[in-house]
Coordinates of C-alpha atoms and ligand atoms in Angstrom, one line a residue:
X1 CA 0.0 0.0 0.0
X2 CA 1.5 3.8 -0.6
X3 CA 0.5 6.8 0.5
X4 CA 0.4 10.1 -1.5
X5 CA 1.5 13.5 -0.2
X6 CA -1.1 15.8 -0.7
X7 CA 1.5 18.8 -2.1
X8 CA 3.4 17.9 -4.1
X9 CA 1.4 14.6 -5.7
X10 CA 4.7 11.6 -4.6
X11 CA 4.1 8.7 -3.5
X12 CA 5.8 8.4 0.0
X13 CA 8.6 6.0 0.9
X14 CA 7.6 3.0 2.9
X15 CA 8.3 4.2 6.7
X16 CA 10.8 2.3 8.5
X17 CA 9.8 1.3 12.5
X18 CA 11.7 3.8 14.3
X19 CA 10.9 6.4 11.9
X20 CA 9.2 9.5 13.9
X21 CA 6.4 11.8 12.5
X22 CA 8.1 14.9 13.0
X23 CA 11.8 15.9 13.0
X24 CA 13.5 19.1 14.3
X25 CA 15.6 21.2 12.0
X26 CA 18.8 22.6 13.5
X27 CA 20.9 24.8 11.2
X28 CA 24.6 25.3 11.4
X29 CA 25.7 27.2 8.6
X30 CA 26.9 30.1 10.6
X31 CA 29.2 27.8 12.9
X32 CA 30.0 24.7 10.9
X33 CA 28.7 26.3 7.8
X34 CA 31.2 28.9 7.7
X35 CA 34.3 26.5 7.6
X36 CA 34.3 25.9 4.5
X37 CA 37.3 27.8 2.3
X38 CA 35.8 31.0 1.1
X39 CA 33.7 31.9 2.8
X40 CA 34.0 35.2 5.6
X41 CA 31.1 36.2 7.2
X42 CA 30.9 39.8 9.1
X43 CA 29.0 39.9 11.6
X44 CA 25.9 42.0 9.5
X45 CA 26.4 38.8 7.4
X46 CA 25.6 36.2 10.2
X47 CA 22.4 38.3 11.5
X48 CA 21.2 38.7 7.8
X49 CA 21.3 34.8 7.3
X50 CA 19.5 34.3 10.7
X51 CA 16.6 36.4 9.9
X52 CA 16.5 34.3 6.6
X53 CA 17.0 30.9 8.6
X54 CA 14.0 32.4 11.0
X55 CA 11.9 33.4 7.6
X56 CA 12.4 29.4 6.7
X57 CA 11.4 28.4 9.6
X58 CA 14.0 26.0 11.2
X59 CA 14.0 25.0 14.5
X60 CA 17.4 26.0 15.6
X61 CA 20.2 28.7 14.4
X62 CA 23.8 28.2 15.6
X63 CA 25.1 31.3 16.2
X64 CA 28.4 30.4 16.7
X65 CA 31.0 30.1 19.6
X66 CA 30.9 33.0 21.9
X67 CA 34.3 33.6 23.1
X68 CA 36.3 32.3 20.7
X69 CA 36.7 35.3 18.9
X70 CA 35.7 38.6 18.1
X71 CA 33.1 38.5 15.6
X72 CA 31.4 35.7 17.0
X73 CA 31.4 37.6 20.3
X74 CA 29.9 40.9 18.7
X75 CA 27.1 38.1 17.5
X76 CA 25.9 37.2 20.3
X77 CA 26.2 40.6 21.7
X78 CA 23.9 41.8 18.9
X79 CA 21.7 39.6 18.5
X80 CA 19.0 40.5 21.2
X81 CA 18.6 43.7 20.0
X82 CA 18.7 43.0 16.0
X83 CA 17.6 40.0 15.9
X84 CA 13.3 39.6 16.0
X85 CA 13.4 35.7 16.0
X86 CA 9.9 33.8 15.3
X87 CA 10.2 30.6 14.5
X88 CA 13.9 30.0 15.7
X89 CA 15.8 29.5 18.8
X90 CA 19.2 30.9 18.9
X91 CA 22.0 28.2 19.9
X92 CA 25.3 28.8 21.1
X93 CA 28.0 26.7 20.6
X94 CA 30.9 25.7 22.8
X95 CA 32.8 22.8 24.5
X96 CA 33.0 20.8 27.4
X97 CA 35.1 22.1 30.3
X98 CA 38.8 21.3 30.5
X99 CA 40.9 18.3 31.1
X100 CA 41.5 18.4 35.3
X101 CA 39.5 21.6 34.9
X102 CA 36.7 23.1 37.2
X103 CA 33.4 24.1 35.9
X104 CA 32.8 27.0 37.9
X105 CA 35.8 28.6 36.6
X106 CA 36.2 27.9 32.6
X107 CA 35.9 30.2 30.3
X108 CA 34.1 28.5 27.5
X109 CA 31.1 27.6 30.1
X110 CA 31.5 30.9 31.6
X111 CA 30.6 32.6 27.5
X112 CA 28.2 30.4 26.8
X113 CA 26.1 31.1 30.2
X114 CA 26.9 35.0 29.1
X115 CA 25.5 34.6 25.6
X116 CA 21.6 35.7 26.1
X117 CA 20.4 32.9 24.6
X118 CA 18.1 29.8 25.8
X119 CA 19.8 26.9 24.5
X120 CA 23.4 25.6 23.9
X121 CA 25.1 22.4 21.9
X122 CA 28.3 21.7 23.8
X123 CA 31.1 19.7 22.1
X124 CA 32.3 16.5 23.9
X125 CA 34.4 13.7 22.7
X126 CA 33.1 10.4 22.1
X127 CA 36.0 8.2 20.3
X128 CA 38.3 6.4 23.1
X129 CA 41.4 7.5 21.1
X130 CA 40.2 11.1 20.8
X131 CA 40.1 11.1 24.9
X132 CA 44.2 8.9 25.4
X133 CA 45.6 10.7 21.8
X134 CA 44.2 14.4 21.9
X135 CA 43.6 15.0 25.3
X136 CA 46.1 12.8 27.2
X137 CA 43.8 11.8 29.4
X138 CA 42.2 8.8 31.3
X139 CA 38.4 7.8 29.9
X140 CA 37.1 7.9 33.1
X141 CA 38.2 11.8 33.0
X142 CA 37.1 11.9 29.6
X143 CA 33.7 11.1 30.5
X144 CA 33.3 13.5 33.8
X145 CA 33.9 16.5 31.6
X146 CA 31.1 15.9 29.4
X147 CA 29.1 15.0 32.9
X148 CA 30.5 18.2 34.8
X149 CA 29.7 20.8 31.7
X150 CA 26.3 19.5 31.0
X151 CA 25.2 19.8 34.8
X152 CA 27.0 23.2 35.3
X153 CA 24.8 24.5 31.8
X154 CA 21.6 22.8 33.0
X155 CA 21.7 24.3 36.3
X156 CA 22.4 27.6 34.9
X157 CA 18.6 26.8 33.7
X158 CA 19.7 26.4 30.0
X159 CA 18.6 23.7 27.5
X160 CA 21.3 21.2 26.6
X161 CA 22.2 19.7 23.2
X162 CA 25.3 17.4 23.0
X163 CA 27.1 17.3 20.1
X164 CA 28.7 13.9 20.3
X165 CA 32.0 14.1 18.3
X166 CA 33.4 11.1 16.6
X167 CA 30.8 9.3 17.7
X168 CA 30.2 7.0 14.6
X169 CA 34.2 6.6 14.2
X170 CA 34.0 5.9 18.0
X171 CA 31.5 3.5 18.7
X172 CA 32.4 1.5 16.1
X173 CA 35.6 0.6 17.8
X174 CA 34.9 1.0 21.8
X175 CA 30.7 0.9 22.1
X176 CA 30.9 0.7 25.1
X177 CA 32.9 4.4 25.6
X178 CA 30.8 6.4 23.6
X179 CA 27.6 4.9 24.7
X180 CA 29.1 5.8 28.4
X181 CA 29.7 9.2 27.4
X182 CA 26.3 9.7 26.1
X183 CA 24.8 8.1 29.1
X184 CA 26.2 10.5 31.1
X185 CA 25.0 13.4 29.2
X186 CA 21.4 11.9 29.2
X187 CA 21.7 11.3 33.1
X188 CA 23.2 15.4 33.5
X189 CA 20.2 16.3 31.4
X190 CA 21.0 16.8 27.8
X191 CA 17.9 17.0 26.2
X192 CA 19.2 16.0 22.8
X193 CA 21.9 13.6 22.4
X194 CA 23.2 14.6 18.6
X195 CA 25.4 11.6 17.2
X196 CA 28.2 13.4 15.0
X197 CA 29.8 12.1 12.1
X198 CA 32.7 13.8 12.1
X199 CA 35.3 13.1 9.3
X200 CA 32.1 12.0 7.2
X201 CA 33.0 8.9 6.6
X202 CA 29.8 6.7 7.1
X203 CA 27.5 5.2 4.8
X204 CA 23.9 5.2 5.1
X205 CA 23.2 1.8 5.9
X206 CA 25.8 2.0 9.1
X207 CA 24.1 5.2 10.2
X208 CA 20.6 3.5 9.8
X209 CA 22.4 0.5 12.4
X210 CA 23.7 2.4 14.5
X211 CA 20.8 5.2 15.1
X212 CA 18.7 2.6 15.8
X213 CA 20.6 1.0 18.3
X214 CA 21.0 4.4 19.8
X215 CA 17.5 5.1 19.6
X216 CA 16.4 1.6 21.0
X217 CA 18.8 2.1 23.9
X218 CA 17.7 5.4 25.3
X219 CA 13.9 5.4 24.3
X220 CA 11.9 8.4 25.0
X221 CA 14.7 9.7 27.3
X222 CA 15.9 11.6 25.4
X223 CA 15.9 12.9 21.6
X224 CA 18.7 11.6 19.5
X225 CA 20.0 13.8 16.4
X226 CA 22.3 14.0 13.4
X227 CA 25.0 16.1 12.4
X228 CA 26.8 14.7 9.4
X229 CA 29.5 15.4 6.8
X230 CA 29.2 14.8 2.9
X231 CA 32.9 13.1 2.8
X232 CA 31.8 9.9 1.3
X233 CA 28.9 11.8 -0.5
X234 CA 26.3 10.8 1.1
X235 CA 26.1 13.2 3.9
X236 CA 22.3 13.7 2.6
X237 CA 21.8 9.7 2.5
X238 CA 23.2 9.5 6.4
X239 CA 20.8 12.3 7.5
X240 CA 17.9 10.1 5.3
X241 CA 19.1 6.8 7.3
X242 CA 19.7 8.9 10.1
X243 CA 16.0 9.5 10.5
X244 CA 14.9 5.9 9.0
X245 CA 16.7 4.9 12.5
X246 CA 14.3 6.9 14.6
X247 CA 16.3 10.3 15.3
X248 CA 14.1 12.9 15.4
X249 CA 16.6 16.4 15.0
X250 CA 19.1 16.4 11.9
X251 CA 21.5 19.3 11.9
X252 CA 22.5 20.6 8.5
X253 CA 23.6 23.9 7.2
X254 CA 22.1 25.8 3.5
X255 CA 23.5 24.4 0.3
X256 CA 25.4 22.2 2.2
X257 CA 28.0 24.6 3.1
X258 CA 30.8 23.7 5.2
X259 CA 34.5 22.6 5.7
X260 CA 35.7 20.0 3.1
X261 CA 33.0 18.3 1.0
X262 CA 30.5 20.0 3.3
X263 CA 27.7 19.1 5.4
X264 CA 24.3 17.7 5.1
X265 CA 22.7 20.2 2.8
X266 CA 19.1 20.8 4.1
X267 CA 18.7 22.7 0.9
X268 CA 17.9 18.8 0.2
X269 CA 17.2 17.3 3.0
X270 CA 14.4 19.2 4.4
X271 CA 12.5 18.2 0.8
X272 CA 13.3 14.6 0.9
X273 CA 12.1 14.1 4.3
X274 CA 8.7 16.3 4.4
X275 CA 7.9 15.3 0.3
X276 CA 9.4 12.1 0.1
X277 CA 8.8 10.3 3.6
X278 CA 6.1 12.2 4.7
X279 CA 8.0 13.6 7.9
X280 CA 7.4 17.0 9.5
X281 CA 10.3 19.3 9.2
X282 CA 9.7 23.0 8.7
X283 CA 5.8 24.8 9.5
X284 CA 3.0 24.9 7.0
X285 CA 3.7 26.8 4.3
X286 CA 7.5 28.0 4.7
X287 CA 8.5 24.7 2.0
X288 CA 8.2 26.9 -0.4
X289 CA 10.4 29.7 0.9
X290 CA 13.3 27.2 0.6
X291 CA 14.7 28.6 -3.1
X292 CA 14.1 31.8 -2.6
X293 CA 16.2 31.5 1.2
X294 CA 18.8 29.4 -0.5
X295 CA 19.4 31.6 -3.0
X296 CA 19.6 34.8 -0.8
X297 CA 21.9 33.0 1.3
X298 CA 24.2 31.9 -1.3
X299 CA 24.2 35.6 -1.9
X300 CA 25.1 36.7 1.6
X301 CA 27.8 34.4 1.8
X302 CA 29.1 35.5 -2.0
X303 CA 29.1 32.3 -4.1
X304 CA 27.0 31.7 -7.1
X305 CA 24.0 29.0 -6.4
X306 CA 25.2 25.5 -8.1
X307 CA 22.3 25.6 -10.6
X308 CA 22.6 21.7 -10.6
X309 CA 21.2 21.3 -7.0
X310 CA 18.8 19.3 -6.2
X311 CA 14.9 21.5 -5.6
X312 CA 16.5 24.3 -5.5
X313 CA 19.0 24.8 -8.3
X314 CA 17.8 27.1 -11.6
X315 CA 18.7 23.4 -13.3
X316 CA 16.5 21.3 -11.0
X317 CA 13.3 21.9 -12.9
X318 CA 14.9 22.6 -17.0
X319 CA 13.5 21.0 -19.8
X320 CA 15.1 20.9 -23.0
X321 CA 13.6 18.4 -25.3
X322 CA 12.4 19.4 -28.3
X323 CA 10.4 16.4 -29.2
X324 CA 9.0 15.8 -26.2
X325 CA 8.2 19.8 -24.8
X326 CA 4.9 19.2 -25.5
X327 CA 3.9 16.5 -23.8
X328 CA 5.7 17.7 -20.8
X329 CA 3.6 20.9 -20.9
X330 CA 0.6 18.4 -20.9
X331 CA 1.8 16.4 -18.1
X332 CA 4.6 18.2 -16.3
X333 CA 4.0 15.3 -13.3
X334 CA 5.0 13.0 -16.0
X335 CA 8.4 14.4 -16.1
X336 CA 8.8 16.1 -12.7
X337 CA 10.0 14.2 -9.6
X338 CA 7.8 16.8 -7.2
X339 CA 6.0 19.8 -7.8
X340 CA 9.0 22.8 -8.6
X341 CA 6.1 25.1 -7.1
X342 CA 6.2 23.0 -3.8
X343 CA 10.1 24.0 -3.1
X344 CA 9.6 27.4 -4.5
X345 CA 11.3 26.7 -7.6
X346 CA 9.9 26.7 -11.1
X347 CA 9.3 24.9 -14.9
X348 CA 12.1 26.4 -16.9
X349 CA 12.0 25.2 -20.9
X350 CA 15.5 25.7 -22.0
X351 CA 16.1 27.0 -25.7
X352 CA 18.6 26.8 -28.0
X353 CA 18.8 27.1 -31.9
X354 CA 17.3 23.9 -32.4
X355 CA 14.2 25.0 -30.4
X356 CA 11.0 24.7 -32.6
X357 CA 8.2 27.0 -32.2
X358 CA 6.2 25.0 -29.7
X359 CA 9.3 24.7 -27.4
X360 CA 9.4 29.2 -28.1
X361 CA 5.8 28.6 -27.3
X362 CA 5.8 27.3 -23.8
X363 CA 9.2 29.5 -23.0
X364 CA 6.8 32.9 -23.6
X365 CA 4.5 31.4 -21.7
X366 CA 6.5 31.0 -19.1
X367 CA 7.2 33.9 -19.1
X368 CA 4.0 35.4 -19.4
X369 CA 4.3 36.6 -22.9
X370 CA 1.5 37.0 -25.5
X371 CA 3.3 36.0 -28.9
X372 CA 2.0 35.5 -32.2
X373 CA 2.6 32.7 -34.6
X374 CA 4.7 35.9 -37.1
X375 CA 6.7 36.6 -33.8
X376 CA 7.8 33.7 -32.5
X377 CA 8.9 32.7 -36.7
X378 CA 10.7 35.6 -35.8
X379 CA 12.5 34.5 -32.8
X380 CA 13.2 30.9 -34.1
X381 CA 15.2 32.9 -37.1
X382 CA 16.8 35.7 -34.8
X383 CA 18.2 32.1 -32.7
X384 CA 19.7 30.3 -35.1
X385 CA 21.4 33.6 -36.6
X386 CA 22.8 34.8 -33.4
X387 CA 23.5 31.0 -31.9
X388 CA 25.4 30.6 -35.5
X389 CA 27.5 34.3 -34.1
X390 CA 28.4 32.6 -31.2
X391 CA 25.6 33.2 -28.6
X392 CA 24.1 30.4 -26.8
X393 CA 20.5 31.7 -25.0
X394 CA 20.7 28.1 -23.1
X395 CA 23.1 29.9 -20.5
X396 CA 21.5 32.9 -21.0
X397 CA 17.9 33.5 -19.9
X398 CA 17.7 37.0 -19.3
X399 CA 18.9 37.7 -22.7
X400 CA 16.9 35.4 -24.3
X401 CA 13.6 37.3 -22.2
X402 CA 14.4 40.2 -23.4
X403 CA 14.8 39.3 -27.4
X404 CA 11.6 37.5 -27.0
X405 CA 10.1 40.3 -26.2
X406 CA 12.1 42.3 -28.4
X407 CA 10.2 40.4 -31.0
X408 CA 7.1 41.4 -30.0
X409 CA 7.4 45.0 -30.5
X410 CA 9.2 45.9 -27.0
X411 CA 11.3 48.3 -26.8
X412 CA 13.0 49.6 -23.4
X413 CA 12.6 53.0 -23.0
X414 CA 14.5 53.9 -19.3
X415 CA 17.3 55.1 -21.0
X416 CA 19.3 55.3 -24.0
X417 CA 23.1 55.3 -24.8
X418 CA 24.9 57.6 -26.9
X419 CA 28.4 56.7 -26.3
X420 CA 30.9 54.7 -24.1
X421 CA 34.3 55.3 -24.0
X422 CA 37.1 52.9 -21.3
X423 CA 40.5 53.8 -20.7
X424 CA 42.8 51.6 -19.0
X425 CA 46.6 52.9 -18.2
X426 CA 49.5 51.7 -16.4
X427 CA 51.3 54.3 -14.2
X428 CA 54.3 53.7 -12.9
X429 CA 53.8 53.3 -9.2
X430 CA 50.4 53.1 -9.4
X431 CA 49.8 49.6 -11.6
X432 CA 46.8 49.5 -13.7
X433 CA 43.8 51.9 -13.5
X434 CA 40.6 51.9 -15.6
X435 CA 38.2 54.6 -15.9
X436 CA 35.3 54.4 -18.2
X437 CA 32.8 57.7 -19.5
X438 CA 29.0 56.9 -20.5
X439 CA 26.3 59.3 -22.2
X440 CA 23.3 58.9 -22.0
X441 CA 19.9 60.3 -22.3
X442 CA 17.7 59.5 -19.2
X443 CA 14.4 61.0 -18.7
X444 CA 15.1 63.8 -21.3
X445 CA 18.1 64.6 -19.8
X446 CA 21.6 64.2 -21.4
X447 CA 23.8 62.1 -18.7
X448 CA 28.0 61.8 -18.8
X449 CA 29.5 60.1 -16.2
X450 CA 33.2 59.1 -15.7
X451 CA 33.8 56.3 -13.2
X452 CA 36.5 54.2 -12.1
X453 CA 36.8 50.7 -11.5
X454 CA 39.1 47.5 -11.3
X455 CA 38.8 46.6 -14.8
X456 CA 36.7 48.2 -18.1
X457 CA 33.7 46.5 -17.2
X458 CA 33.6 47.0 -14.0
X459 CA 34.3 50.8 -14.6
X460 CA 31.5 50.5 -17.4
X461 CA 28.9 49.3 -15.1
X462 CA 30.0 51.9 -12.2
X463 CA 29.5 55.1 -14.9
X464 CA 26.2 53.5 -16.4
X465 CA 24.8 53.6 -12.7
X466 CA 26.2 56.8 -11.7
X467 CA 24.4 58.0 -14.8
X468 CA 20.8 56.4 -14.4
X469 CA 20.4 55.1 -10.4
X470 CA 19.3 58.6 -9.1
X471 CA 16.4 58.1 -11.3
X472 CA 16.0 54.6 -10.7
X473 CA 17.1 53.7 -7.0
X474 CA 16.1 49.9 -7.4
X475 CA 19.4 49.6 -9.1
X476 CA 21.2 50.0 -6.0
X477 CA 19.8 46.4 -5.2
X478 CA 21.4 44.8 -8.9
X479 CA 24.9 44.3 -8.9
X480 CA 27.0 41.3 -10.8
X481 CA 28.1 38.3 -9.3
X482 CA 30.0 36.3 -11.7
X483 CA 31.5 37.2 -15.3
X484 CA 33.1 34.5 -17.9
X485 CA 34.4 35.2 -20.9
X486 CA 35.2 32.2 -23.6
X487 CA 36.9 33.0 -26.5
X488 CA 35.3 30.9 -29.6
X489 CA 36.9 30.2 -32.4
X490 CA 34.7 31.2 -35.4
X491 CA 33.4 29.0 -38.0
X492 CA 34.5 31.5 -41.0
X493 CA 38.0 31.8 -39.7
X494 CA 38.1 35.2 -39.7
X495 CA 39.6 35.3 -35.7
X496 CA 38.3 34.7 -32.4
X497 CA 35.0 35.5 -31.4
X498 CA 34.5 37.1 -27.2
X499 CA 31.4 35.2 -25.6
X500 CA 30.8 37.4 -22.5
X501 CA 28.2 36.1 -20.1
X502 CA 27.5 38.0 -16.7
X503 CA 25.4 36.5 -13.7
X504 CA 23.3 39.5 -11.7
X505 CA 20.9 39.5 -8.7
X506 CA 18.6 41.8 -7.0
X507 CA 18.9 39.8 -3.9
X508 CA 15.9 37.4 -4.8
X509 CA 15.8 36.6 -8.4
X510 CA 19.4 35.9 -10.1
X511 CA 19.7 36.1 -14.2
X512 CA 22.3 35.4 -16.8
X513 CA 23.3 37.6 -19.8
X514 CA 24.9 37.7 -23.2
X515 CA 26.8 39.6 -25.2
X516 CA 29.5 38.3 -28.4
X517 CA 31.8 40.2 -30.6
X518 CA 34.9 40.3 -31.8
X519 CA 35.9 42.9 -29.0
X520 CA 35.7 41.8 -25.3
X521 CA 34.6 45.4 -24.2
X522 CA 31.6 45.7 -26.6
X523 CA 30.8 42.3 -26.1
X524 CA 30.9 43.0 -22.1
X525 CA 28.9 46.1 -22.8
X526 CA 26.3 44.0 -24.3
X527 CA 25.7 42.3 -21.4
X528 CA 26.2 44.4 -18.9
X529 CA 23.1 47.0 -21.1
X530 CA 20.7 43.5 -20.9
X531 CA 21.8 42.9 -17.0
X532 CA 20.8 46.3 -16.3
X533 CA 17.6 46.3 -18.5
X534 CA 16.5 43.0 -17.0
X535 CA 17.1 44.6 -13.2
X536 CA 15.0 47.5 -14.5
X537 CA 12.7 45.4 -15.9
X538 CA 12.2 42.8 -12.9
X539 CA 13.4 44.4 -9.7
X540 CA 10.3 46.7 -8.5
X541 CA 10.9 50.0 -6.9
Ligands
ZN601 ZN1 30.4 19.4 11.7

């Protein structure tokens, strides 16, 4: 027998014995999340993801570790004030107390008691060779400073999650240790027991074992969690087994940031569970907030969304084939793993030269375009013409928008350009500078600017703003995050052709644009003009 889930029309996995109705959702990406190589959050950075983790809906936000360093300090100083939390708790994050140590007078405890917040998710070690090797200390000690820390915290009346390190690693060579260690932390009053999995080297069907042991051993004692890494690439298939085993909290952090491979992204896990086993995770009605959140965050944090992610990826959702685009219209759950509108995402027919009218069709459609059988002749010809000169409208939606709409009579009218001009000079002690000057005529007025910037197009786009973005102020919320440049070589062998394509956001929507020549700057220009036209033409005021 199967069940359907009434959202998004699947058919729900077959529940396992221990698997609960509900799970909690416990986000890390400000702690854990921000391990991973490239990323360096401020502090306006960390509060800015919160409200968006809150806007989700998530259970819990890890703040970070108070104490351990400025900015993480100036967090948790902040956050009472800026910080207008709904749905989430704030967690702080710390360790046990010290080896031989007292509670009453270490410093980690003593910050995390400071840190104006409800709950904390201490760090104690679970792996026998962790306590003799790292610590150089006995296991007996080993297991009183998890004991000590969790009863100093609880009687400071806070709540008590214990992040269980190496426990995986651990109790698959000394069981009997780590269950010891967790015992304690039950009997001291941890609420939640979270089993890590940290050098991510587990594979589901262990984690499935071993959560269920877990899970069997403690009963309704206590809640048991997750927190695992993607090392073996299955970080998402552990949290999945994870839950199959009867833990009912699974710790993850947005697009699956984090150090190395990452963590368990609840970009996907959140979906799977709630869609695909018919477990609780997030409240009514915020599922569909999860693109729109992921992609903001991947903006706070300043790296392009991976368009190939799962639910929430500009890919998850593409079509592009021809033959069958119209049956897929037809029967979109015919071709569709969940509802795209369930996850916030959307239908995207992808189009390319060897698009046909009834592929053009749907795309205007999408769109919400109105265009005539002439028109979209029209655009089939214009395609193959310009794909021939080296464009390629796959990669490039928000170009591809606007010559659809191009086609049927449209015509921006927010400004006009008369002239660009880009000088770039090397002075001696100075290296490289660019400048760049731009007319224009902007609400009947004639506009030149002269900006500088770190390259020409860069300077380009600073001089075209400066010109127009005191008439239209919803530019200051467009600017460009990525720009590649592939030089083509041309079929007619007349030299290399410049394919310039620039990624821009407005904070919530992100599109691609276009531009080829023979010159890099023009064909820069190009899309830089369709960027901004796009922003004008999407980004409301
Ligand atoms: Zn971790």
């Amino acid at each position: 027998m199967s069940t359907t889930d009434g959202t998004a029309g699947v058919v729900l996995a077959e529940r396992s014995a221990l698997q609960p109705d509900a799970v909690e959702i416990f986000d890390t990406t400000l702690r854990d999340g921000s391990q991973l190589e490239g990323i360096s959050l401020t502090v306006d950075d960390k509060l800015r993801i919160a409200e968006q983790l809150d806007q989700l809906g998530v259970h819990y936000i890890e703040g970070g570790w108070p104490g351990a360093n400025p900015k993480d300090e100036e967090f948790f100083r902040r956050a009472p004030a800026e910080l207008d939390l709904r749905a989430s708790m704030l967690v702080a994050f710390g360790s046990t107390r010290r080896v031989k140590g007292k509670v009453d007078d270490d410093e980690t405890l003593a910050h995390l008691v400071k840190a104006s917040v409800s709950a904390v998710c201490i760090v104690g070690k679970c792996w026998d060779y962790h306590v003799t090797e790292a610590l150089r200390t006995t296991l007996d000690e080993g297991v009183a400073m998890v004991a000590d820390s969790v009863e100093f915290l609880r009687a400071a009346g806070l709540e008590v999650l214990f992040d269980a390190e190496h426990f995986f690693d651990g109790y698959k060579r000394n069981p009997e240790f780590s269950l010891r260690v967790l015992e304690a932390a039950a009997q001291r009053g941890a609420g939640t027991l979270v089993l890590c999995d940290t050098n991510g080297g587990s594979l589901p069907h262990e984690v499935e074992h071993i959560v269920g042991g877990i899970v069997r051993h403690f009963g309704d004692d206590v809640k048991i969690g997750v927190h695992l890494h993607d090392d073996t690439g299955c970080g998402v298939a552990n949290a999945l087994a994870g839950v199959r085993g009867g833990a009912r909290h699974v710790q993850g952090t947005i697009n699956g940031y984090g150090e190395r491979t990452g963590n368990c992204n609840l970009s996907t896990i959140i979906p799977n569970l709630t869609l695909k086993m018919g477990v609780r995770t997030l409240p009514d009605d915020r599922l569909q907030l999860l693109t729109p959140v992921s992609h903001h965050i991947a903006e706070l944090v300043n790296i392009s969304p991976n368009p190939q992610a799962p639910y929430v990826g500009a890919s998850a959702f593409a079509h592009k084939a021809g033959l069958h685009v119209s049956a897929i219209a037809r029967r979109r759950d015919a071709y569709e793993h969940v509802s795209p509108d369930a996850v916030g995402n959307g239908t995207r027919f992808v189009v390319s030269e060897l698009a046909g009218r009834s592929t053009l069709q749907l795309k205007a459609a999408e769109l919400g375009l109105e265009l005539g059988g002439k028109e979209l002749g029209q655009v089939v010809e214009s395609l193959k013409h310009l794909e021939h000169e080296g464009y390629h409208f796959e990669a490039a939606d928000g170009s591809l928008e606007l010559l659809m709409r191009r086609a049927g009579g449209w015509e921006q009218d927010w400004f006009a350009v008369e002239s660009f001009r880009v000088i770039t000079d090397e002075l001696a002690d100075e290296g490289f500078t660019t400048e760049a000057t731009v007319k224009v005529h902007v609400g009947g007025e004639r506009v030149i600017r002269t900006a500088e910037g770190n390259g020409p197009v860069n300077a380009l786009d600073a001089a075209l703003r400066m010109a127009i973005e005191s008439r239209y102020p919803q530019l200051g919320r467009v600017h460009l995050t990525d720009f590649k440049v592939r030089v083509l070589d041309t079929s007619k062998g007349t030299g290399a052709v410049t394919r310039v394509l620039i990624d821009s956001t407005d904070g919530v929507r992100t599109w691609t644009t276009i531009g080829v020549s023979e010159n890099i700057i023009e064909a820069s220009w190009q899309a830089l003009i369709d960027s901004i036209v796009y922003g004008l033409l999407h980004t409301a005021e």
